[in-house]
Each structure stands twice: as structure tokens, then as C-alpha cells.
XYZ file of C-alpha atoms in Angstrom:
427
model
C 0.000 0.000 0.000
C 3.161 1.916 0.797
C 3.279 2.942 -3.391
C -0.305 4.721 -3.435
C -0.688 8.128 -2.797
C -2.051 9.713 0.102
C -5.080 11.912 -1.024
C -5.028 15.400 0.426
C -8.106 16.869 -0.163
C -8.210 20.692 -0.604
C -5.552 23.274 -1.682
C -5.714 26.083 0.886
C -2.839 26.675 3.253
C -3.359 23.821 5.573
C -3.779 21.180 2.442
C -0.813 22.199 1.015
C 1.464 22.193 3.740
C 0.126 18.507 4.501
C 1.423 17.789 0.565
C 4.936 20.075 1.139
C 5.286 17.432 4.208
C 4.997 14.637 2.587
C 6.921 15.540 -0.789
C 9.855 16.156 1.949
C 9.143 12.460 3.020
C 9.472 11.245 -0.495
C 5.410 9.829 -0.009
C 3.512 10.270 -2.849
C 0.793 12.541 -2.666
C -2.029 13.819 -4.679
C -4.070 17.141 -4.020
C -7.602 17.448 -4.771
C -8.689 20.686 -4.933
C -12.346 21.670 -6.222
C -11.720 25.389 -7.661
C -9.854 26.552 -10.200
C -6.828 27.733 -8.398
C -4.702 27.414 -5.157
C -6.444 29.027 -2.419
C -9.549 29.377 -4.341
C -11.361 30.050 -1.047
C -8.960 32.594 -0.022
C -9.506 34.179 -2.920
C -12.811 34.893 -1.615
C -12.310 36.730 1.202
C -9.160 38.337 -0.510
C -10.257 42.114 0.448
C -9.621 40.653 4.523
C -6.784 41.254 6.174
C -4.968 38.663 8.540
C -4.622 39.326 12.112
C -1.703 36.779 12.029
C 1.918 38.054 10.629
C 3.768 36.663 8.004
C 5.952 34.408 10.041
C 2.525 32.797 11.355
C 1.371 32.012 7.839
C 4.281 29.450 6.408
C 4.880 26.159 6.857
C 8.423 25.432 7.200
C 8.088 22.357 5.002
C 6.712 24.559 2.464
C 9.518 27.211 2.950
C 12.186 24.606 2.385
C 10.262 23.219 -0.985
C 10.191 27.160 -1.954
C 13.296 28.370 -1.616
C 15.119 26.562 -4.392
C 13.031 28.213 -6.717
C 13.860 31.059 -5.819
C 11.154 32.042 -4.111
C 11.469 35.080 -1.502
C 9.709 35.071 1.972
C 7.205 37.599 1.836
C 7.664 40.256 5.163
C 5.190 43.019 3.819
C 3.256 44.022 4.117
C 3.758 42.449 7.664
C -0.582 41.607 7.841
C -1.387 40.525 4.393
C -4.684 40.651 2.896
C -6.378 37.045 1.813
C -5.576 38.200 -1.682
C -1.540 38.861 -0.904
C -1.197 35.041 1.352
C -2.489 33.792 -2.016
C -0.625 35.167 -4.679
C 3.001 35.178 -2.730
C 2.750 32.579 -0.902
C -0.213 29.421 -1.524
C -0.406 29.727 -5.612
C 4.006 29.345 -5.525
C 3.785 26.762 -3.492
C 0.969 24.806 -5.648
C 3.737 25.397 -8.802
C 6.361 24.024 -6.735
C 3.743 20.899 -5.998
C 3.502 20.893 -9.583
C 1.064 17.881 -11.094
C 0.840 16.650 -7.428
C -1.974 19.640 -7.296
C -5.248 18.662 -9.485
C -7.864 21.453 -9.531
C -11.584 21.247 -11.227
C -11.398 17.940 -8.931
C -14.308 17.595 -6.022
C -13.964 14.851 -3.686
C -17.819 13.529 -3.519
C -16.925 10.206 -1.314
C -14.246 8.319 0.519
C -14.495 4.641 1.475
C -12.912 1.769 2.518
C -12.297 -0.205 -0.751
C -15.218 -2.824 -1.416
C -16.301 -1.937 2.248
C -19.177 0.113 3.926
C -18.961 1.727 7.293
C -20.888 -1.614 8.757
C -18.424 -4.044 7.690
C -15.331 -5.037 10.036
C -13.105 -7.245 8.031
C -10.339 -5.616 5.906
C -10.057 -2.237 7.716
C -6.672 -2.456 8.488
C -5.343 -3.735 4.998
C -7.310 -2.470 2.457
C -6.539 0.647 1.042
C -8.947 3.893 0.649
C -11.087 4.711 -2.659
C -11.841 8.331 -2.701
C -14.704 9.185 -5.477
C -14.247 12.286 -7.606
C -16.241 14.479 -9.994
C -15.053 16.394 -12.549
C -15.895 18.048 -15.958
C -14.769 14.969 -17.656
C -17.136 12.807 -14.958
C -16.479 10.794 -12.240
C -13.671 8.650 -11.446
C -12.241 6.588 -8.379
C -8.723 6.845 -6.803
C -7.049 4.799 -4.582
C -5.191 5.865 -1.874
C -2.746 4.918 1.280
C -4.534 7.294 3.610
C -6.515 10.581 2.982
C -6.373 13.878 4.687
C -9.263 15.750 4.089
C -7.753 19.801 4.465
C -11.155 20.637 2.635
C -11.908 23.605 5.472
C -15.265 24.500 6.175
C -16.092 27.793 4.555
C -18.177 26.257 1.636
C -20.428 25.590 4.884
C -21.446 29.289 6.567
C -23.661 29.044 9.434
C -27.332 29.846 8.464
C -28.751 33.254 10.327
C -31.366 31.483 12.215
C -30.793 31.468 15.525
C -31.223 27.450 16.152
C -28.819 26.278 14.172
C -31.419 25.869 10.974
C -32.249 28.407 8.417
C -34.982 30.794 9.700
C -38.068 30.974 8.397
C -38.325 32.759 5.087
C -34.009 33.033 5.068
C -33.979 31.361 1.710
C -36.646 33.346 0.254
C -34.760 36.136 1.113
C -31.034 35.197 -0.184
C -30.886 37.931 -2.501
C -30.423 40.381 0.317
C -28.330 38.202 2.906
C -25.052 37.713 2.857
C -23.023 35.476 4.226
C -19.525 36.894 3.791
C -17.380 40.233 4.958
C -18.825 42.311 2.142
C -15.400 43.808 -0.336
C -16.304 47.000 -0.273
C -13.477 48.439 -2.325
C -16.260 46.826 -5.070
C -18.124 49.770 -6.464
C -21.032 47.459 -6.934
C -20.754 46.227 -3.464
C -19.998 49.363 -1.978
C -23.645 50.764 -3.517
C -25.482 48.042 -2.461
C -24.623 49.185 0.962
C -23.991 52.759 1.370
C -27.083 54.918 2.395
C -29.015 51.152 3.460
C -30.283 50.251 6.894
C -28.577 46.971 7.072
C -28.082 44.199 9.979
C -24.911 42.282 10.861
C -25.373 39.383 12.882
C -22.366 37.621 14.481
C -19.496 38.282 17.086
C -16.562 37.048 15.797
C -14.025 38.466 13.824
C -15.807 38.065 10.523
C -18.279 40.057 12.409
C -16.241 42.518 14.032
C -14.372 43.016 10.070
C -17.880 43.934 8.669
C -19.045 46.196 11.600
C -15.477 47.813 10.750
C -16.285 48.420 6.612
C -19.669 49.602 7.458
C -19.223 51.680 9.927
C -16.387 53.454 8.342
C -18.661 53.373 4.749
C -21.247 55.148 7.067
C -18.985 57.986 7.408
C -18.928 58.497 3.792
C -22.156 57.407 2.827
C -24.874 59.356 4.410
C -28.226 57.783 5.879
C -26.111 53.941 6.125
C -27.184 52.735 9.470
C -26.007 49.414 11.020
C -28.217 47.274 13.264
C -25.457 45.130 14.938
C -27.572 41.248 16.376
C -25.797 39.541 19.165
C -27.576 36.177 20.295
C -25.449 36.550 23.533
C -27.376 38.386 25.949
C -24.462 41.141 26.414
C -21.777 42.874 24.410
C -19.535 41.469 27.056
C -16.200 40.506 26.236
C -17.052 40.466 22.543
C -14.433 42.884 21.530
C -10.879 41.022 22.847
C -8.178 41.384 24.679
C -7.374 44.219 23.249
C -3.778 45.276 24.039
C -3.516 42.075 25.403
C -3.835 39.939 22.729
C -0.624 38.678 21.833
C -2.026 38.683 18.061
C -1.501 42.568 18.122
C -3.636 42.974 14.796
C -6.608 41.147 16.187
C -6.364 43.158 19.200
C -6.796 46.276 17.099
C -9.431 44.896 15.407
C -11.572 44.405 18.589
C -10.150 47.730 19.697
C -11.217 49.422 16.156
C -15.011 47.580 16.258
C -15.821 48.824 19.698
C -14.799 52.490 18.348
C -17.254 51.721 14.961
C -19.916 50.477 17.713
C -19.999 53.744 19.789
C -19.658 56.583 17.116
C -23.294 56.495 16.296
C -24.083 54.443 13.238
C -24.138 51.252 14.862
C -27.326 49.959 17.165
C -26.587 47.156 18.893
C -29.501 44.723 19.703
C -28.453 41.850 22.145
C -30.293 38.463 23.278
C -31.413 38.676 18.947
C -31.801 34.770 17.780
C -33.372 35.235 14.150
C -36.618 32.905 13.917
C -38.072 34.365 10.413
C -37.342 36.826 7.854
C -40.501 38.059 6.299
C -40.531 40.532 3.146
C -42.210 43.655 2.819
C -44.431 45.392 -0.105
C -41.381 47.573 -0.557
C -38.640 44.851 -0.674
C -37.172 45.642 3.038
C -36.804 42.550 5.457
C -38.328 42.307 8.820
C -36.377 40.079 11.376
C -37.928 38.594 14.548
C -36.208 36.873 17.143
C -37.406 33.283 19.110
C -38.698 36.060 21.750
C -41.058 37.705 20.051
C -38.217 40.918 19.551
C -39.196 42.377 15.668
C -36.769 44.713 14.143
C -37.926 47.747 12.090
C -37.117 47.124 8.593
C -33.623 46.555 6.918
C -32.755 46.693 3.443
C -29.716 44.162 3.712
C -28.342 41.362 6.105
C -24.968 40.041 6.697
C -25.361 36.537 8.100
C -21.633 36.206 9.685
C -22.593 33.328 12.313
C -19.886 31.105 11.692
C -19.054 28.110 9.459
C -19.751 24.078 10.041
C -18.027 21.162 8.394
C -19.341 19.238 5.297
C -19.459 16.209 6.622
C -21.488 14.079 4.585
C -19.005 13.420 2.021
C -17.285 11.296 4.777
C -20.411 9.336 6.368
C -19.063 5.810 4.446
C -15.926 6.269 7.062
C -15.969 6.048 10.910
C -15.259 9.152 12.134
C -15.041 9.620 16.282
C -16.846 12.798 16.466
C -17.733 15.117 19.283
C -21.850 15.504 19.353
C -21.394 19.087 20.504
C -18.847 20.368 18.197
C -18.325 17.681 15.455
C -14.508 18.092 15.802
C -12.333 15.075 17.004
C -13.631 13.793 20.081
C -9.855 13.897 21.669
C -9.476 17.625 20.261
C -12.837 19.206 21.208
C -11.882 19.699 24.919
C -9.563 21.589 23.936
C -11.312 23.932 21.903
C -14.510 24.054 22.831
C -15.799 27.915 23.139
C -18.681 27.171 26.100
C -15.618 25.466 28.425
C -12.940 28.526 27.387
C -12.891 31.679 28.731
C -9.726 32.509 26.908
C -8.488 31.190 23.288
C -5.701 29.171 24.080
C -5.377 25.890 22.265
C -2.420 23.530 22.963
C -0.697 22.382 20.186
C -1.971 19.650 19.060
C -0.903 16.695 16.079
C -1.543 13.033 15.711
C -2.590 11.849 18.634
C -5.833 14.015 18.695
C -6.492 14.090 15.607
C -6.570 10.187 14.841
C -10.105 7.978 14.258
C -11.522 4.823 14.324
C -11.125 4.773 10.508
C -7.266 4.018 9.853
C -5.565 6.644 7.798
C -8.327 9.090 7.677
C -7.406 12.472 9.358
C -9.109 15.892 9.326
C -6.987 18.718 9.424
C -7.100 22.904 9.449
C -10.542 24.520 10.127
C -12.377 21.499 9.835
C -10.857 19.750 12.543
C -12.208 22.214 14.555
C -15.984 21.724 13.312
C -17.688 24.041 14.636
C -15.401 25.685 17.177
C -14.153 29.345 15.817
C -11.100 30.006 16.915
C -8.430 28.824 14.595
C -4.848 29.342 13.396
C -2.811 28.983 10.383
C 0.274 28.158 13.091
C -2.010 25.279 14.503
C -2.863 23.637 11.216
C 0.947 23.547 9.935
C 1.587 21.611 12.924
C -1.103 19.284 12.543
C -0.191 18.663 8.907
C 2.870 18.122 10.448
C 2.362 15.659 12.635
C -0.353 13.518 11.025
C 2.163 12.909 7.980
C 5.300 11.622 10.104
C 2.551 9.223 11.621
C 1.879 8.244 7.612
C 5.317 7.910 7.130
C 5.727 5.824 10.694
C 7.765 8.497 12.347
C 6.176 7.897 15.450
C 8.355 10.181 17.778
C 8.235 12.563 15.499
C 4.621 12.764 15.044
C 4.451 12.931 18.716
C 6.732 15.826 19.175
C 5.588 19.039 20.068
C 7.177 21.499 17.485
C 5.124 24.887 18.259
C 4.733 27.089 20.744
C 1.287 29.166 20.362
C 0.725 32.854 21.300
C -2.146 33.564 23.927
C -4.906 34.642 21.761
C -6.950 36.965 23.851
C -10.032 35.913 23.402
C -12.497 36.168 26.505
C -15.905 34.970 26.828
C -16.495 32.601 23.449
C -19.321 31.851 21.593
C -20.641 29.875 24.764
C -21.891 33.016 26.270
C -25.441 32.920 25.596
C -28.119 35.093 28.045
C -25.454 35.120 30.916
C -23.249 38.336 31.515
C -19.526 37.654 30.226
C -16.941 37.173 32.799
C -14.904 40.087 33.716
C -11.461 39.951 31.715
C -8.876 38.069 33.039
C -6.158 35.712 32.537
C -4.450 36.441 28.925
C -7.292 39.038 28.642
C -6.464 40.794 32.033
């Protein structure tokens, strides 16, 4: 089995450190990545900028494939955009993969070859079939053990506030979006400016877009912001501010908590969206579980987080968490309701393994529904999870990071309950 490839499924940043990894391991490896390019969901949230530096955002596997090509380590500007990490740093690295990369390729099913999830025998020996569709059609590909890097932002979090779309959401989809609006678009920008619009979410994607808006307010008279939090206070919501150790985030949380209090923005807390009705006029009315109905908005941005795609993988047995569909050895660890404070050991092999032999999920995914995630922690799980492949045992074991307290107080647990007061990384 040792001569088939390992499938890595997904060319973003985590994916292709997995395949720089095991090119440096002489394994052969094949990349399956849906869109058309490298980073092709980076690419579409390329007007965001990072709140993690340049050295956080390459794998050293990667660097070492790079730099005989010439290839120079990018240092500014020191917080790239999603557009800069892709162009000087993910789409190099996919032409230094070379035909190891395959794009156009979507990865609709992974099994155990000959075998559903029910049978026992074979497990162990037989190798993986992972099922692909592409313009030509489908085909099957075997493989020595698949990582699936696929990430989860093909899967944004719906606006209702139960987990499921609310009522009348996707009757509405023409005016709700569910991604940090680029408003250096003019298009964009006009479909915004002078609107009554609500953002719902509290993390960063959130905190990005109350950011834009607020600042387009400035500009563009009569552009009001209705900011929904489900949590029943604004809390912690903002960071650690000068505390974070991720500087840039810091300011972030700093820079939304100015945009909240200048006067454009009304924030509405204890807001759980139930329905979505349209009026006569084309506006949106938004009530919450409670009974709470918001005067009338011409626009929503959904920014509630993202879930896994899971269903790609239900042939394979997966040891899930039930709260947080993330590994059941990882979600401790990174669970938002159990952590006041960001901080996620680093983590490889061990917590990432499943009852399915050779199957790991890596990057944002492996943290299913849990929002707190770095580039820095996925380049050492991509580390780790190939020297198990390649049965470097100690290695994979080894603990080769050290991760930067992240400053974040008071997760996405916080629900009707004040937020604890600050402390700890936050203090």
C-alpha cells in the first residue's frame, strides 16, 4: 500500500502544507482541490486582512520546498490581505507541488475499498477509494490514507438562531449575505452605502464587517447598522485588546468597539433570528425566538460562523464530538462554552486520529464548529499527522510549536449570561 498516494483533499494553506510534508518524506501525494486555483477560497475573502503576521502564515516544510526556486519570503506588508497570502505565498507553493496539485477535482466520497462503514473485516489492509467528480465525470482513486484539508467555509452558518435556516431566510437570499462584504467593489460598496442593514455575528468576521460599514457610514450618508448579538451582552465580545498577543486582532476588537460607539451602529443583544418576512417595498423584517421584531432593513450580513461538510465522509468512521463535530480527543480543547480565553495547545496526531485508519481531518475542519483557529495550529497538525503516515512515530508525537495567547475572553458559549470580567491572557 506503501506505493499509493495519500489523497489530500483541498488546496488552501493547511492542504498544502500537509502535501509540502509529505513531498519532503518522499510519499507520494495527490491534491484534490475543487476550484480553479490554489487558495480558491482565499480568494474569496481576498479584500480581509490577517490578524496573524507573516511568520505565522508558512509552513516550514513549504519554505524549504520554496526556496530553491527562488522564491522570496514575503515580510510586507507584515498583515497581508487574503488576496496577498495567495498570490506570494499558496499559488508558488501549488507550482512548486507541480502535477501533485489537481484542480476542477471535487472529492464527492471516501471509502474503505469494497467496504461500507458496517463491515469489520479488511479495515486495516485495504486501502482507501476516494470518489471524484469532474468536468470529464467521475472517477475513483485509490489511496494509502486521505487527509481531508477541505476547510469549512463552503459551509457558513445559516442566520437562524437554532442552528437551521430561519423561516423565510432562503426566500430572502438575494439580500443576505453570508460573507465580509469587499467593499473596495463599487457594486458592493452601492449596495450598501445609504441602506439600513443588519450584521449578525461576534466574531471576527463580524467585528471586520461592523469595521467596513461603519467606516462606509462615514462616507455614505443615511447607512445605518443594526449590529444582532444572540449573547445576551456585548460582554467581552471585543478582545483582549492590548492584550492579545495577536496585536492585529487586538486592534481589530479595539477598532469595532470604536465603529460600535460613534453612532451608526445599534446594537440589539439576546437577537436569535426565527423568520425573515418581506415587505411590499422589498425591506426585510427580522424577529427573534422572543417575540423581539426589528424595524425594517434593506440588507443582512449573516456572519454566524461556518460548520463542516461532513457528509461526504459518512461511508468512514469518524469519532466525532456531538457538541462540536470536531475530534472527540481535540474538542476539549477547543470548545468555546468550556474557554474563557483562546488558548489551544498544540496539538498533532494523537488528537487528531479515528476509528477509521488513515483518515485524518486537518485545518478549520478539525475544529468543526469551534471558531477560533490558526494557520500556526494547522501547519503543525499537517505536520504531525504525515510523520505518523510515514511511521515516524516520535516525530509525530513531538511538540514542534509554541502558540501565542490569543486573547479571546468569553467565546461563543456566552449565551443570556453576563460575560466574565477579563482576566487571565485578557487581564
Amino acid at each position: 500500500m506503501n506505493e499509493l498516494p495519500v489523497v489530500v483533499v483541498g488546496a488552501g494553506p493547511v492542504g498544502l502544507a500537509a502535501a509540502a510534508n509529505l513531498v519532503e518524506r518522499e510519499i507520494p501525494v495527490l491534491v484534490l482541490e475543487s476550484g480553479a486555483q490554489a487558495g480558491a477560497a482565499v480568494a474569496q475573502w481576498h479584500h480581509v486582512r490577517l490578524f496573524s503576521a507573516w511568520p505565522e502564515l508558512v509552513d516550514p516544510a513549504a519554505v524549504r520546498l520554496l526556496e530553491p526556486t527562488g522564491w522570496q519570503r514575503p515580510e510586507r506588508p507584515a498583515y497581508p490581505t487574503g488576496r496577498q497570502w495567495a498570490e506570494q505565498y499558496l499559488r508558488p507553493l501549488a507550482e512548486a507541488l507541480g502535477e501533485r496539485v489537481r484542480y476542477g477535482a471535487r472529492v464527492v466520497g471516501v471509502a474503505r475499498r469494497g467496504r461500507d462503514r458496517v463491515v469489520d473485516a479488511g479495515r486495516e489492509s485495504e486501502p482507501l477509494t476516494v470518489h471524484v467528480r469532474t468536468a470529464e465525470g467521475e472517477e475513483r482513486i485509490t489511496a494509502r490514507a486521505v487527509i481531508d484539508a477541505s476547510g469549512t467555509w463552503s459551509a457558513p452558518n445559516p442566520l437562524g438562531g437554532d442552528g437551521l435556516p430561519a423561516i423565510g431566510e432562503h426566500a430572502a437570499a438575494d439580500r443576505i449575505s453570508y460573507r465580509v462584504p469587499d467593499l473596495t467593489d463599487e457594486a458592493v460598496r452601492e449596495r450598501y452605502a445609504g441602506k439600513r442593514i443588519a450584521v449578525a455575528g461576534s466574531g471576527h468576521s463580524a467585528l471586520t464587517a461592523l469595521v467596513a460599514l461603519a467606516e462606509l457610514a462615514e462616507r455614505a450618508p443615511g447607512t445605518r447598522i443594526v449590529w444582532l448579538l444572540r449573547r445576551g451582552a456585548v460582554g467581552t465580545v471585543f478582545g483582549g485588546g492590548d492584550s492579545d498577543q495577536l496585536p492585529a486582532r487586538g486592534a481589530l476588537g479595539s477598532r469595532a468597539k470604536a465603529a460600535a460607539e460613534a453612532g451608526h451602529v445599534e446594537t440589539v443583544t439576546g437577537f436569535r433570528a426565527a423568520s425573515v418576512e418581506s415587505t411590499v417595498d422589498g425591506r426585510l423584517l427580522l424577529e427573534s425566538f422572543d417575540g423581539h421584531k426589528l424595524d425594517a432593513v434593506d440588507e443582512v450580513v449573516a456572519l454566524t460562523g461556518f460548520r463542516p461538510d461532513l457528509s461526504w465522509l459518512s461511508e468512514l468512521r469518524l469519532d466525532l464530538d456531538a457538541t462540536l463535530q470536531a475530534p472527540v480527543a481535540l474538542a476539549p480543547l477547543i470548545d468555546p462554552n468550556a474557554h474563557s480565553c483562546g488558548t489551544v495547545y498544540p496539538h498533532g496526531v494523537k488528537e487528531l486520529s479515528h476509528p477509521e485508519p488513515n483518515v485524518f481531518l486537518v485545518g478549520m475542519k478539525s475544529y468543526g464548529r469551534a471558531p477560533t483557529f490558526l494557520a500556526l495550529t494547522g501547519f503543525e497538525q499537517a505536520r504531525s499527522v504525515v510523520a505518523a503516515i510515514a511511521g515516524d512515530r516520535a516525530a509525530a508525537e513531538r511538540v514542534e510549536l509554541v502558540l501565542p495567547e490569543t486573547g479571546v475572553c468569553g467565546g461563543s458559549g456566552v449565551f443570556d449570561e453576563r460575560a466574565p470580567e477579563p482576566s487571565g491572557c485578557c487581564g
